[in-house]
PDB file of C-alpha atoms in Angstrom:
ATOM      1  CA  UNK A  23    -156.045 -69.117  -6.082  1.00 64.00           C
ATOM      2  CA  UNK A  24    -152.576 -70.405  -6.959  1.00 63.00           C
ATOM      3  CA  UNK A  25    -152.962 -72.065 -10.368  1.00 72.00           C
ATOM      4  CA  UNK A  26    -154.705 -71.168 -13.594  1.00 80.00           C
ATOM      5  CA  UNK A  27    -156.210 -72.925 -16.647  1.00 88.00           C
ATOM      6  CA  UNK A  28    -152.923 -72.613 -18.551  1.00 83.00           C
ATOM      7  CA  UNK A  29    -151.098 -74.308 -15.651  1.00 79.00           C
ATOM      8  CA  UNK A  30    -153.584 -77.169 -15.565  1.00 85.00           C
ATOM      9  CA  UNK A  31    -153.406 -77.577 -19.348  1.00 87.00           C
ATOM     10  CA  UNK A  32    -149.624 -77.725 -19.211  1.00 81.00           C
ATOM     11  CA  UNK A  33    -149.766 -80.262 -16.371  1.00 83.00           C
ATOM     12  CA  UNK A  34    -152.170 -82.464 -18.336  1.00 88.00           C
ATOM     13  CA  UNK A  35    -149.864 -82.444 -21.370  1.00 83.00           C
ATOM     14  CA  UNK A  36    -146.819 -83.285 -19.248  1.00 81.00           C
ATOM     15  CA  UNK A  37    -148.648 -86.155 -17.550  1.00 86.00           C
ATOM     16  CA  UNK A  38    -149.860 -87.432 -20.922  1.00 86.00           C
ATOM     17  CA  UNK A  39    -146.254 -87.564 -22.136  1.00 80.00           C
ATOM     18  CA  UNK A  40    -144.890 -88.897 -18.834  1.00 82.00           C
ATOM     19  CA  UNK A  41    -147.539 -90.175 -16.377  1.00 83.00           C
ATOM     20  CA  UNK A  42    -144.883 -90.646 -13.703  1.00 82.00           C
ATOM     21  CA  UNK A  43    -144.571 -86.876 -13.273  1.00 83.00           C
ATOM     22  CA  UNK A  44    -147.457 -86.861 -10.792  1.00 83.00           C
ATOM     23  CA  UNK A  45    -145.606 -89.423  -8.652  1.00 82.00           C
ATOM     24  CA  UNK A  46    -142.435 -87.339  -8.823  1.00 82.00           C
ATOM     25  CA  UNK A  47    -144.258 -84.218  -7.635  1.00 82.00           C
ATOM     26  CA  UNK A  48    -146.081 -86.033  -4.851  1.00 83.00           C
ATOM     27  CA  UNK A  49    -143.110 -87.997  -3.530  1.00 83.00           C
ATOM     28  CA  UNK A  50    -140.676 -85.084  -3.815  1.00 85.00           C
ATOM     29  CA  UNK A  51    -143.036 -83.118  -1.604  1.00 86.00           C
ATOM     30  CA  UNK A  52    -143.199 -85.959   0.902  1.00 87.00           C
ATOM     31  CA  UNK A  53    -139.408 -86.188   1.001  1.00 88.00           C
ATOM     32  CA  UNK A  54    -139.159 -82.473   1.764  1.00 91.00           C
ATOM     33  CA  UNK A  55    -141.488 -82.972   4.736  1.00 91.00           C
ATOM     34  CA  UNK A  56    -139.521 -85.981   6.008  1.00 92.00           C
ATOM     35  CA  UNK A  57    -136.207 -84.138   5.650  1.00 92.00           C
ATOM     36  CA  UNK A  58    -137.504 -81.056   7.472  1.00 94.00           C
ATOM     37  CA  UNK A  59    -138.974 -83.186  10.269  1.00 94.00           C
ATOM     38  CA  UNK A  60    -135.611 -84.926  10.683  1.00 93.00           C
ATOM     39  CA  UNK A  61    -133.701 -81.644  10.720  1.00 93.00           C
ATOM     40  CA  UNK A  62    -136.061 -79.899  13.149  1.00 95.00           C
ATOM     41  CA  UNK A  63    -136.508 -83.017  15.284  1.00 95.00           C
ATOM     42  CA  UNK A  64    -133.503 -85.341  15.510  1.00 92.00           C
ATOM     43  CA  UNK A  65    -130.935 -82.774  14.335  1.00 92.00           C
ATOM     44  CA  UNK A  66    -132.343 -79.874  16.371  1.00 93.00           C
ATOM     45  CA  UNK A  67    -132.159 -77.372  13.489  1.00 94.00           C
ATOM     46  CA  UNK A  68    -134.098 -74.176  14.146  1.00 96.00           C
ATOM     47  CA  UNK A  69    -133.271 -72.228  10.967  1.00 95.00           C
ATOM     48  CA  UNK A  70    -134.034 -73.086   7.330  1.00 95.00           C
ATOM     49  CA  UNK A  71    -133.090 -71.550   3.985  1.00 95.00           C
ATOM     50  CA  UNK A  72    -135.424 -72.874   1.274  1.00 93.00           C
ATOM     51  CA  UNK A  73    -134.172 -71.835  -2.184  1.00 94.00           C
ATOM     52  CA  UNK A  74    -136.535 -72.303  -5.123  1.00 90.00           C
ATOM     53  CA  UNK A  75    -139.574 -72.664  -2.910  1.00 86.00           C
ATOM     54  CA  UNK A  76    -142.146 -72.623  -5.742  1.00 82.00           C
ATOM     55  CA  UNK A  77    -145.840 -71.943  -5.279  1.00 77.00           C
ATOM     56  CA  UNK A  78    -147.078 -72.658  -1.736  1.00 77.00           C
ATOM     57  CA  UNK A  79    -148.864 -75.954  -1.263  1.00 78.00           C
ATOM     58  CA  UNK A  80    -149.538 -78.388   1.599  1.00 77.00           C
ATOM     59  CA  UNK A  81    -146.826 -78.845   4.258  1.00 86.00           C
ATOM     60  CA  UNK A  82    -144.461 -76.054   3.330  1.00 89.00           C
ATOM     61  CA  UNK A  83    -141.067 -75.985   5.034  1.00 92.00           C
ATOM     62  CA  UNK A  84    -142.079 -73.613   7.834  1.00 92.00           C
ATOM     63  CA  UNK A  85    -145.295 -75.528   8.569  1.00 92.00           C
ATOM     64  CA  UNK A  86    -143.424 -78.812   9.013  1.00 94.00           C
ATOM     65  CA  UNK A  87    -140.572 -77.239  10.991  1.00 95.00           C
ATOM     66  CA  UNK A  88    -142.781 -75.148  13.275  1.00 95.00           C
ATOM     67  CA  UNK A  89    -144.953 -78.146  14.067  1.00 95.00           C
ATOM     68  CA  UNK A  90    -141.844 -79.683  15.594  1.00 96.00           C
ATOM     69  CA  UNK A  91    -140.441 -76.454  17.068  1.00 97.00           C
ATOM     70  CA  UNK A  92    -142.638 -73.335  16.831  1.00 96.00           C
ATOM     71  CA  UNK A  93    -139.605 -71.040  17.197  1.00 97.00           C
ATOM     72  CA  UNK A  94    -138.095 -72.102  13.848  1.00 97.00           C
ATOM     73  CA  UNK A  95    -137.035 -69.317  11.494  1.00 96.00           C
ATOM     74  CA  UNK A  96    -137.462 -69.879   7.750  1.00 95.00           C
ATOM     75  CA  UNK A  97    -136.334 -67.832   4.736  1.00 94.00           C
ATOM     76  CA  UNK A  98    -137.917 -68.698   1.373  1.00 93.00           C
ATOM     77  CA  UNK A  99    -136.157 -67.691  -1.863  1.00 94.00           C
ATOM     78  CA  UNK A 100    -137.588 -67.598  -5.393  1.00 92.00           C
ATOM     79  CA  UNK A 101    -137.148 -65.423  -8.474  1.00 90.00           C
ATOM     80  CA  UNK A 102    -140.776 -65.660  -9.612  1.00 86.00           C
ATOM     81  CA  UNK A 103    -142.734 -62.557  -8.509  1.00 84.00           C
ATOM     82  CA  UNK A 104    -145.995 -64.530  -8.591  1.00 80.00           C
ATOM     83  CA  UNK A 105    -144.551 -67.069  -6.151  1.00 82.00           C
ATOM     84  CA  UNK A 106    -143.594 -64.290  -3.759  1.00 79.00           C
ATOM     85  CA  UNK A 107    -147.067 -62.712  -3.923  1.00 80.00           C
ATOM     86  CA  UNK A 108    -148.636 -66.018  -2.932  1.00 79.00           C
ATOM     87  CA  UNK A 109    -145.909 -66.667  -0.348  1.00 78.00           C
ATOM     88  CA  UNK A 110    -146.564 -63.391   1.415  1.00 75.00           C
ATOM     89  CA  UNK A 111    -150.281 -64.237   1.586  1.00 74.00           C
ATOM     90  CA  UNK A 112    -150.041 -67.924   2.479  1.00 70.00           C
ATOM     91  CA  UNK A 113    -146.717 -68.632   4.203  1.00 72.00           C
ATOM     92  CA  UNK A 114    -147.482 -67.147   7.604  1.00 79.00           C
ATOM     93  CA  UNK A 115    -145.321 -67.990  10.597  1.00 81.00           C
ATOM     94  CA  UNK A 116    -146.180 -69.224  14.058  1.00 83.00           C
ATOM     95  CA  UNK A 117    -146.126 -66.424  16.673  1.00 87.00           C
ATOM     96  CA  UNK A 118    -142.920 -67.845  18.165  1.00 92.00           C
ATOM     97  CA  UNK A 119    -141.055 -68.158  14.861  1.00 91.00           C
ATOM     98  CA  UNK A 120    -140.252 -66.067  11.787  1.00 92.00           C
ATOM     99  CA  UNK A 121    -140.939 -66.518   8.069  1.00 90.00           C
ATOM    100  CA  UNK A 122    -139.306 -64.247   5.498  1.00 91.00           C
ATOM    101  CA  UNK A 123    -139.167 -64.151   1.670  1.00 90.00           C
ATOM    102  CA  UNK A 124    -136.450 -63.051  -0.761  1.00 92.00           C
ATOM    103  CA  UNK A 125    -136.798 -62.364  -4.462  1.00 92.00           C
ATOM    104  CA  UNK A 126    -133.482 -63.725  -5.718  1.00 95.00           C
ATOM    105  CA  UNK A 127    -132.002 -66.225  -8.166  1.00 94.00           C
ATOM    106  CA  UNK A 128    -130.136 -69.355  -7.099  1.00 94.00           C
ATOM    107  CA  UNK A 129    -127.341 -68.214  -9.445  1.00 94.00           C
ATOM    108  CA  UNK A 130    -126.589 -65.370  -7.023  1.00 96.00           C
ATOM    109  CA  UNK A 131    -125.821 -67.211  -3.773  1.00 95.00           C
ATOM    110  CA  UNK A 132    -123.870 -64.276  -2.342  1.00 96.00           C
ATOM    111  CA  UNK A 133    -126.963 -62.059  -2.549  1.00 97.00           C
ATOM    112  CA  UNK A 134    -129.107 -64.801  -1.038  1.00 97.00           C
ATOM    113  CA  UNK A 135    -126.744 -65.282   1.896  1.00 96.00           C
ATOM    114  CA  UNK A 136    -126.389 -61.551   2.489  1.00 96.00           C
ATOM    115  CA  UNK A 137    -130.149 -60.908   2.479  1.00 96.00           C
ATOM    116  CA  UNK A 138    -130.996 -64.057   4.455  1.00 96.00           C
ATOM    117  CA  UNK A 139    -128.623 -62.906   7.197  1.00 96.00           C
ATOM    118  CA  UNK A 140    -131.277 -60.351   8.168  1.00 95.00           C
ATOM    119  CA  UNK A 141    -133.386 -63.249   9.461  1.00 95.00           C
ATOM    120  CA  UNK A 142    -131.000 -66.156   9.996  1.00 95.00           C
ATOM    121  CA  UNK A 143    -127.995 -66.341  12.314  1.00 94.00           C
ATOM    122  CA  UNK A 144    -125.231 -67.952  10.257  1.00 92.00           C
ATOM    123  CA  UNK A 145    -123.199 -68.699  13.363  1.00 89.00           C
ATOM    124  CA  UNK A 146    -125.821 -71.328  14.235  1.00 91.00           C
ATOM    125  CA  UNK A 147    -126.856 -74.414  12.216  1.00 92.00           C
ATOM    126  CA  UNK A 148    -129.062 -73.837   9.172  1.00 94.00           C
ATOM    127  CA  UNK A 149    -130.956 -76.420   7.111  1.00 93.00           C
ATOM    128  CA  UNK A 150    -130.467 -75.719   3.392  1.00 94.00           C
ATOM    129  CA  UNK A 151    -133.264 -76.915   1.113  1.00 92.00           C
ATOM    130  CA  UNK A 152    -132.558 -77.157  -2.643  1.00 92.00           C
ATOM    131  CA  UNK A 153    -135.501 -79.198  -3.876  1.00 88.00           C
ATOM    132  CA  UNK A 154    -135.502 -79.455  -7.669  1.00 84.00           C
ATOM    133  CA  UNK A 155    -133.954 -76.026  -8.203  1.00 89.00           C
ATOM    134  CA  UNK A 156    -130.548 -77.148  -9.498  1.00 89.00           C
ATOM    135  CA  UNK A 157    -132.186 -78.626 -12.596  1.00 87.00           C
ATOM    136  CA  UNK A 158    -132.715 -75.026 -13.700  1.00 86.00           C
ATOM    137  CA  UNK A 159    -128.936 -74.540 -13.823  1.00 90.00           C
ATOM    138  CA  UNK A 160    -127.882 -76.455 -16.956  1.00 88.00           C
ATOM    139  CA  UNK A 161    -124.106 -76.142 -16.549  1.00 91.00           C
ATOM    140  CA  UNK A 162    -122.770 -78.800 -14.158  1.00 91.00           C
ATOM    141  CA  UNK A 163    -119.805 -76.756 -12.964  1.00 93.00           C
ATOM    142  CA  UNK A 164    -121.956 -73.707 -12.293  1.00 94.00           C
ATOM    143  CA  UNK A 165    -124.403 -75.853 -10.301  1.00 92.00           C
ATOM    144  CA  UNK A 166    -121.548 -77.344  -8.247  1.00 92.00           C
ATOM    145  CA  UNK A 167    -120.070 -73.882  -7.685  1.00 95.00           C
ATOM    146  CA  UNK A 168    -123.410 -72.612  -6.372  1.00 94.00           C
ATOM    147  CA  UNK A 169    -123.665 -75.517  -3.947  1.00 92.00           C
ATOM    148  CA  UNK A 170    -120.065 -75.046  -2.780  1.00 92.00           C
ATOM    149  CA  UNK A 171    -120.632 -71.353  -2.078  1.00 93.00           C
ATOM    150  CA  UNK A 172    -123.819 -72.046  -0.135  1.00 92.00           C
ATOM    151  CA  UNK A 173    -122.389 -74.972   1.812  1.00 91.00           C
ATOM    152  CA  UNK A 174    -119.347 -72.895   2.730  1.00 90.00           C
ATOM    153  CA  UNK A 175    -121.703 -70.680   4.742  1.00 89.00           C
ATOM    154  CA  UNK A 176    -124.233 -73.299   5.890  1.00 77.00           C
ATOM    155  CA  UNK A 177    -124.019 -76.631   7.719  1.00 67.00           C
ATOM    156  CA  UNK A 178    -126.310 -78.843   5.640  1.00 57.00           C
ATOM    157  CA  UNK A 179    -127.764 -79.342   2.193  1.00 50.00           C
ATOM    158  CA  UNK A 180    -130.552 -81.212   0.384  1.00 47.00           C
ATOM    159  CA  UNK A 181    -130.710 -81.732  -3.393  1.00 42.00           C
ATOM    160  CA  UNK A 182    -132.846 -83.659  -5.894  1.00 43.00           C
ATOM    161  CA  UNK A 183    -133.331 -84.412  -9.613  1.00 50.00           C
ATOM    162  CA  UNK A 184    -132.008 -87.343 -11.630  1.00 54.00           C
ATOM    163  CA  UNK A 185    -131.999 -88.757 -15.154  1.00 54.00           C
ATOM    164  CA  UNK A 186    -132.331 -92.469 -14.462  1.00 57.00           C
ATOM    165  CA  UNK A 187    -135.658 -92.952 -16.288  1.00 64.00           C
ATOM    166  CA  UNK A 188    -135.510 -92.684 -20.129  1.00 68.00           C
ATOM    167  CA  UNK A 189    -139.208 -91.754 -20.298  1.00 70.00           C
ATOM    168  CA  UNK A 190    -138.586 -88.904 -17.877  1.00 73.00           C
ATOM    169  CA  UNK A 191    -135.612 -87.694 -19.901  1.00 72.00           C
ATOM    170  CA  UNK A 192    -137.696 -87.734 -23.105  1.00 74.00           C
ATOM    171  CA  UNK A 193    -140.550 -85.850 -21.412  1.00 75.00           C
ATOM    172  CA  UNK A 194    -138.124 -83.205 -20.167  1.00 77.00           C
ATOM    173  CA  UNK A 195    -136.521 -82.970 -23.637  1.00 77.00           C
ATOM    174  CA  UNK A 196    -139.934 -82.330 -25.207  1.00 76.00           C
ATOM    175  CA  UNK A 197    -140.771 -79.814 -22.499  1.00 73.00           C
ATOM    176  CA  UNK A 198    -137.501 -77.951 -23.059  1.00 76.00           C
ATOM    177  CA  UNK A 199    -137.983 -77.952 -26.833  1.00 78.00           C
ATOM    178  CA  UNK A 200    -141.597 -76.841 -26.992  1.00 70.00           C
ATOM    179  CA  UNK A 201    -142.715 -75.053 -23.855  1.00 65.00           C
ATOM    180  CA  UNK A 202    -140.813 -71.797 -24.130  1.00 62.00           C
ATOM    181  CA  UNK A 203    -140.178 -72.017 -20.384  1.00 71.00           C
ATOM    182  CA  UNK A 204    -136.804 -72.076 -18.632  1.00 76.00           C
ATOM    183  CA  UNK A 205    -135.160 -75.406 -19.605  1.00 81.00           C
ATOM    184  CA  UNK A 206    -134.773 -78.100 -16.948  1.00 83.00           C
ATOM    185  CA  UNK A 207    -131.672 -80.322 -16.770  1.00 84.00           C
ATOM    186  CA  UNK A 208    -132.123 -83.726 -15.084  1.00 81.00           C
ATOM    187  CA  UNK A 209    -128.993 -85.250 -13.534  1.00 84.00           C
ATOM    188  CA  UNK A 210    -127.929 -88.797 -12.687  1.00 80.00           C
ATOM    189  CA  UNK A 211    -127.130 -90.352  -9.325  1.00 83.00           C
ATOM    190  CA  UNK A 212    -123.376 -89.831  -9.679  1.00 86.00           C
ATOM    191  CA  UNK A 213    -123.818 -86.143 -10.512  1.00 86.00           C
ATOM    192  CA  UNK A 214    -126.232 -85.606  -7.614  1.00 87.00           C
ATOM    193  CA  UNK A 215    -123.935 -87.412  -5.202  1.00 89.00           C
ATOM    194  CA  UNK A 216    -121.164 -85.053  -6.303  1.00 89.00           C
ATOM    195  CA  UNK A 217    -123.099 -82.122  -4.854  1.00 88.00           C
ATOM    196  CA  UNK A 218    -122.449 -83.614  -1.413  1.00 88.00           C
ATOM    197  CA  UNK A 219    -118.651 -83.723  -1.724  1.00 88.00           C
ATOM    198  CA  UNK A 220    -117.065 -82.864   1.606  1.00 87.00           C
ATOM    199  CA  UNK A 221    -120.268 -83.528   3.555  1.00 88.00           C
ATOM    200  CA  UNK A 222    -121.415 -86.495   5.632  1.00 88.00           C
ATOM    201  CA  UNK A 223    -124.312 -88.145   3.786  1.00 88.00           C
ATOM    202  CA  UNK A 224    -127.053 -89.314   6.114  1.00 90.00           C
ATOM    203  CA  UNK A 225    -128.429 -92.822   5.659  1.00 91.00           C
ATOM    204  CA  UNK A 226    -129.636 -94.148   3.267  1.00 90.00           C
ATOM    205  CA  UNK A 227    -127.598 -91.794   1.052  1.00 89.00           C
ATOM    206  CA  UNK A 228    -128.757 -90.543  -2.346  1.00 89.00           C
ATOM    207  CA  UNK A 229    -131.769 -92.630  -3.344  1.00 86.00           C
ATOM    208  CA  UNK A 230    -135.074 -92.416  -5.198  1.00 83.00           C
ATOM    209  CA  UNK A 231    -137.006 -89.805  -3.191  1.00 83.00           C
ATOM    210  CA  UNK A 232    -139.738 -92.154  -1.889  1.00 82.00           C
ATOM    211  CA  UNK A 233    -137.008 -94.358  -0.396  1.00 84.00           C
ATOM    212  CA  UNK A 234    -135.335 -91.657   1.675  1.00 87.00           C
ATOM    213  CA  UNK A 235    -136.480 -92.737   5.155  1.00 89.00           C
ATOM    214  CA  UNK A 236    -139.956 -93.759   3.937  1.00 85.00           C
ATOM    215  CA  UNK A 237    -142.984 -93.508   6.171  1.00 81.00           C
ATOM    216  CA  UNK A 238    -146.395 -95.172   5.915  1.00 72.00           C
ATOM    217  CA  UNK A 239    -148.439 -93.436   3.248  1.00 63.00           C
ATOM    218  CA  UNK A 240    -151.771 -93.922   1.458  1.00 59.00           C
ATOM    219  CA  UNK A 241    -150.013 -95.031  -1.765  1.00 55.00           C
ATOM    220  CA  UNK A 242    -148.477 -98.182  -0.282  1.00 59.00           C
ATOM    221  CA  UNK A 243    -144.965 -99.395  -1.061  1.00 60.00           C
ATOM    222  CA  UNK A 244    -142.754 -96.543  -2.331  1.00 56.00           C
ATOM    223  CA  UNK A 245    -142.279 -96.768  -6.109  1.00 58.00           C
ATOM    224  CA  UNK A 246    -139.098 -96.022  -8.000  1.00 63.00           C
ATOM    225  CA  UNK A 247    -139.499 -92.564  -9.497  1.00 65.00           C
ATOM    226  CA  UNK A 248    -137.216 -90.589 -11.803  1.00 65.00           C
ATOM    227  CA  UNK A 249    -136.079 -88.264  -9.045  1.00 77.00           C
ATOM    228  CA  UNK A 250    -133.472 -88.718  -6.336  1.00 79.00           C
ATOM    229  CA  UNK A 251    -132.359 -86.867  -3.256  1.00 84.00           C
ATOM    230  CA  UNK A 252    -130.454 -87.006  -0.024  1.00 87.00           C
ATOM    231  CA  UNK A 253    -129.575 -85.086   3.105  1.00 90.00           C
ATOM    232  CA  UNK A 254    -126.059 -84.365   4.331  1.00 88.00           C
ATOM    233  CA  UNK A 255    -124.446 -82.824   7.386  1.00 89.00           C
ATOM    234  CA  UNK A 256    -121.468 -80.488   7.384  1.00 86.00           C
ATOM    235  CA  UNK A 257    -119.053 -81.529  10.090  1.00 76.00           C
TER     236      UNK A 257
END
């Protein structure tokens, strides 16, 4: 239902050029689940703003959050109409909670905040999820400005994407040059850490995504993958 032969062909070519991409996708997804469980559980967050949600798959933000607290309210944001069609069909809320969807671009945070306010109460804590989306903003200062504007309204943020693996960088370069899709810009640890300026980074800080509070998993010891992330709290 939610992928097509052209998607699978593209995925096969990417994995042929950089086999580690499958690990990145899998472990990034697992980090999202761990971060949401922490926010809904230990941190007591009951509202989430997930920007750049992508196509629905297993353990979406609202599913993880509402397992912990069924009353959680979640707003998903994406600028891909196909994503929103699938989201409306597949991202259904628990009876106690709310799930909403916005068609908007991360480059317009003011619109996102204004529209999300229909569902979320910005006087109460909100978990901000930015998983992989900032790589679609090539200019570093624009990316930092977006994060600053969002964090000014919200109490927490989560970000990922790094350029520590040369094979990953080369695969992304080839993708950008030949795919015709929106280019993706990987960033290094120092650049990612800069997104958290003014926030309190939770332990263990900005690390390879499988090493952010790892849990037992069927793939054994977490590998190093060319993708990093962290979770921070606004004081």
